[in-house]
PDB file of C-alpha atoms in Angstrom:
ATOM      1  CA  MET T  20       0.000   0.000   0.000  1.00  0.00           C
ATOM      2  CA  SER T  21       1.349   3.387  -0.931  1.00  0.00           C
ATOM      3  CA  ASP T  22       1.325   6.405   1.340  1.00  0.00           C
ATOM      4  CA  SER T  23       0.254   8.424  -1.723  1.00  0.00           C
ATOM      5  CA  LEU T  24      -3.277   7.238  -0.972  1.00  0.00           C
ATOM      6  CA  TYR T  25      -3.234   9.574   1.991  1.00  0.00           C
ATOM      7  CA  HIS T  26      -1.772  12.830   0.729  1.00  0.00           C
ATOM      8  CA  ARG T  27      -3.239  14.031  -2.556  1.00  0.00           C
ATOM      9  CA  GLY T  28      -2.458  17.716  -2.678  1.00  0.00           C
ATOM     10  CA  LYS T  29      -0.844  20.185  -0.351  1.00  0.00           C
ATOM     11  CA  THR T  30      -1.380  19.898   3.382  1.00  0.00           C
ATOM     12  CA  ARG T  31      -0.144  21.789   6.397  1.00  0.00           C
ATOM     13  CA  GLY T  32       1.594  18.619   7.502  1.00  0.00           C
ATOM     14  CA  GLY T  33      -0.879  17.163   9.924  1.00  0.00           C
ATOM     15  CA  GLY T  34      -4.214  15.547  10.359  1.00  0.00           C
ATOM     16  CA  ILE T  35      -7.214  15.265  12.624  1.00  0.00           C
ATOM     17  CA  LEU T  36      -8.412  11.826  13.665  1.00  0.00           C
ATOM     18  CA  VAL T  37     -12.095  11.462  14.512  1.00  0.00           C
ATOM     19  CA  LEU T  38     -13.167   8.420  16.542  1.00  0.00           C
ATOM     20  CA  ASP T  39     -16.608   7.026  17.286  1.00  0.00           C
ATOM     21  CA  ALA T  40     -16.529   4.153  19.766  1.00  0.00           C
ATOM     22  CA  GLY T  41     -19.651   2.046  19.934  1.00  0.00           C
ATOM     23  CA  THR T  42     -20.460  -0.870  22.194  1.00  0.00           C
ATOM     24  CA  SER T  43     -18.345  -3.291  20.146  1.00  0.00           C
ATOM     25  CA  THR T  44     -16.996  -1.093  17.341  1.00  0.00           C
ATOM     26  CA  LEU T  45     -14.497   1.674  16.691  1.00  0.00           C
ATOM     27  CA  ASP T  46     -15.160   3.854  13.643  1.00  0.00           C
ATOM     28  CA  PHE T  47     -12.536   6.348  12.503  1.00  0.00           C
ATOM     29  CA  SER T  48     -11.812   9.006   9.901  1.00  0.00           C
ATOM     30  CA  LEU T  49      -8.512  10.761   9.257  1.00  0.00           C
ATOM     31  CA  PHE T  50      -8.650  14.240   7.742  1.00  0.00           C
ATOM     32  CA  ALA T  51      -5.610  16.178   6.500  1.00  0.00           C
ATOM     33  CA  VAL T  52      -5.580  19.905   7.171  1.00  0.00           C
ATOM     34  CA  GLY T  53      -5.182  21.642   3.816  1.00  0.00           C
ATOM     35  CA  LEU T  54      -3.290  24.855   3.114  1.00  0.00           C
ATOM     36  CA  ASP T  55      -6.507  26.883   3.351  1.00  0.00           C
ATOM     37  CA  ASN T  56      -7.446  25.036   6.574  1.00  0.00           C
ATOM     38  CA  GLU T  57      -9.977  22.917   4.693  1.00  0.00           C
ATOM     39  CA  LEU T  58     -10.315  19.329   5.872  1.00  0.00           C
ATOM     40  CA  VAL T  59      -9.554  16.658   3.287  1.00  0.00           C
ATOM     41  CA  ARG T  60     -10.792  13.146   4.042  1.00  0.00           C
ATOM     42  CA  MET T  61      -7.870  10.778   3.706  1.00  0.00           C
ATOM     43  CA  VAL T  62      -9.000   7.429   5.081  1.00  0.00           C
ATOM     44  CA  ASP T  63     -11.777   6.023   7.186  1.00  0.00           C
ATOM     45  CA  GLY T  64     -12.847   2.661   8.438  1.00  0.00           C
ATOM     46  CA  ARG T  65     -14.072   0.447  11.214  1.00  0.00           C
ATOM     47  CA  LEU T  66     -12.850  -2.081  13.711  1.00  0.00           C
ATOM     48  CA  ASP T  67     -15.867  -4.302  14.241  1.00  0.00           C
ATOM     49  CA  GLN T  68     -16.897  -7.077  16.657  1.00  0.00           C
ATOM     50  CA  LEU T  69     -14.248  -6.070  19.214  1.00  0.00           C
ATOM     51  CA  TYR T  70     -15.480  -8.625  21.745  1.00  0.00           C
ATOM     52  CA  ALA T  71     -15.939 -11.503  19.291  1.00  0.00           C
ATOM     53  CA  SER T  72     -14.383 -12.217  15.870  1.00  0.00           C
ATOM     54  CA  ALA T  73     -12.849  -8.811  15.190  1.00  0.00           C
ATOM     55  CA  ARG T  74     -12.444  -7.346  11.719  1.00  0.00           C
ATOM     56  CA  PHE T  75     -10.611  -4.229  10.498  1.00  0.00           C
ATOM     57  CA  ARG T  76     -11.509  -2.487   7.255  1.00  0.00           C
ATOM     58  CA  ALA T  77     -10.321   0.844   5.872  1.00  0.00           C
ATOM     59  CA  GLU T  78     -11.060   2.795   2.685  1.00  0.00           C
ATOM     60  CA  ASP T  79      -9.261   5.688   1.036  1.00  0.00           C
ATOM     61  CA  ALA T  80     -10.963   8.945   0.040  1.00  0.00           C
ATOM     62  CA  ALA T  81     -12.134   7.412  -3.245  1.00  0.00           C
ATOM     63  CA  GLY T  82     -13.823   4.520  -1.439  1.00  0.00           C
ATOM     64  CA  ARG T  83     -11.216   1.916  -2.402  1.00  0.00           C
ATOM     65  CA  ILE T  84     -10.526  -0.725   0.232  1.00  0.00           C
ATOM     66  CA  VAL T  85      -6.944  -0.322   1.422  1.00  0.00           C
ATOM     67  CA  THR T  86      -7.100  -2.840   4.274  1.00  0.00           C
ATOM     68  CA  ASP T  87      -9.478  -5.651   5.137  1.00  0.00           C
ATOM     69  CA  VAL T  88      -8.255  -7.896   7.948  1.00  0.00           C
ATOM     70  CA  ASP T  89     -10.201 -10.712   9.567  1.00  0.00           C
ATOM     71  CA  CYS T  90      -8.925 -11.300  13.111  1.00  0.00           C
ATOM     72  CA  ALA T  91     -11.178 -14.288  13.886  1.00  0.00           C
ATOM     73  CA  ASP T  92      -8.198 -16.480  14.835  1.00  0.00           C
ATOM     74  CA  GLU T  93      -7.018 -14.038  17.507  1.00  0.00           C
ATOM     75  CA  SER T  94      -8.381 -13.189  20.955  1.00  0.00           C
ATOM     76  CA  PRO T  95     -11.047 -10.453  20.943  1.00  0.00           C
ATOM     77  CA  PRO T  96      -9.133  -7.169  21.250  1.00  0.00           C
ATOM     78  CA  GLY T  97     -11.629  -4.964  23.091  1.00  0.00           C
ATOM     79  CA  HIS T  98     -11.502  -1.180  22.762  1.00  0.00           C
ATOM     80  CA  ARG T  99      -8.077  -0.485  24.318  1.00  0.00           C
ATOM     81  CA  ILE T 100      -6.200  -2.851  22.028  1.00  0.00           C
ATOM     82  CA  ALA T 101      -8.291  -1.716  19.042  1.00  0.00           C
ATOM     83  CA  VAL T 102      -7.212   1.900  19.618  1.00  0.00           C
ATOM     84  CA  GLU T 103      -3.557   0.815  19.910  1.00  0.00           C
ATOM     85  CA  PHE T 104      -3.907  -1.205  16.701  1.00  0.00           C
ATOM     86  CA  LEU T 105      -5.453   1.765  14.893  1.00  0.00           C
ATOM     87  CA  PHE T 106      -2.706   4.185  15.959  1.00  0.00           C
ATOM     88  CA  ASN T 107      -0.021   1.690  14.912  1.00  0.00           C
ATOM     89  CA  TRP T 108      -1.747   1.140  11.572  1.00  0.00           C
ATOM     90  CA  LEU T 109      -2.012   4.872  10.936  1.00  0.00           C
ATOM     91  CA  GLU T 110       1.616   5.429  11.899  1.00  0.00           C
ATOM     92  CA  GLN T 111       2.792   2.735   9.483  1.00  0.00           C
ATOM     93  CA  ARG T 112       0.560   3.671   6.556  1.00  0.00           C
ATOM     94  CA  ALA T 113      -0.090   7.373   6.855  1.00  0.00           C
ATOM     95  CA  SER T 114       3.275   8.667   8.000  1.00  0.00           C
ATOM     96  CA  ALA T 115       2.940  11.630   5.623  1.00  0.00           C
ATOM     97  CA  VAL T 116      -0.066  12.802   7.657  1.00  0.00           C
ATOM     98  CA  PRO T 117       0.837  12.707  11.366  1.00  0.00           C
ATOM     99  CA  VAL T 118      -2.086  12.932  13.762  1.00  0.00           C
ATOM    100  CA  LEU T 119      -2.107  16.374  15.438  1.00  0.00           C
ATOM    101  CA  ALA T 120      -5.480  16.157  17.175  1.00  0.00           C
ATOM    102  CA  VAL T 121      -8.081  13.535  18.049  1.00  0.00           C
ATOM    103  CA  GLY T 122     -11.790  14.095  18.461  1.00  0.00           C
ATOM    104  CA  HIS T 123     -14.359  11.627  19.707  1.00  0.00           C
ATOM    105  CA  HIS T 124     -18.000  11.551  18.736  1.00  0.00           C
ATOM    106  CA  VAL T 125     -20.272  10.973  21.713  1.00  0.00           C
ATOM    107  CA  VAL T 126     -23.919  10.313  20.945  1.00  0.00           C
ATOM    108  CA  ASP T 127     -25.391  10.687  24.423  1.00  0.00           C
ATOM    109  CA  GLY T 128     -23.726  12.887  27.009  1.00  0.00           C
ATOM    110  CA  GLY T 129     -26.524  12.385  29.481  1.00  0.00           C
ATOM    111  CA  PRO T 130     -27.873  15.284  31.533  1.00  0.00           C
ATOM    112  CA  ARG T 131     -24.387  16.716  32.129  1.00  0.00           C
ATOM    113  CA  PHE T 132     -23.322  17.293  28.498  1.00  0.00           C
ATOM    114  CA  SER T 133     -25.731  18.789  25.970  1.00  0.00           C
ATOM    115  CA  ASP T 134     -23.187  20.684  23.818  1.00  0.00           C
ATOM    116  CA  PRO T 135     -19.740  19.968  22.339  1.00  0.00           C
ATOM    117  CA  ALA T 136     -17.080  19.747  25.060  1.00  0.00           C
ATOM    118  CA  ARG T 137     -13.317  19.452  25.273  1.00  0.00           C
TER     119      ARG T 137
END
């Protein structure tokens, strides 16, 4: 897999990783920050069935599958190991777009959080 899948055009040299952890999934999207501060989708995917037969799949900005790994023969990773796996995968494959910031999508913040929060 070529790193060129991740950096089409000029960027400021960094990216923003957006995570969405579900009960047994971890969805992600990596956006490069363009020269005009626009966000350019580079890659996104999902780690699925984290407490059963896990699977990792990622697509580039054009929707082409760049990774599809079935982890059924391994122990269920859970969320902590899935996040470690994702960061390692991004570091190996998207070295031209280092992660500068991470955001997490939270669906229900309960009565305490009703707006975006740091």
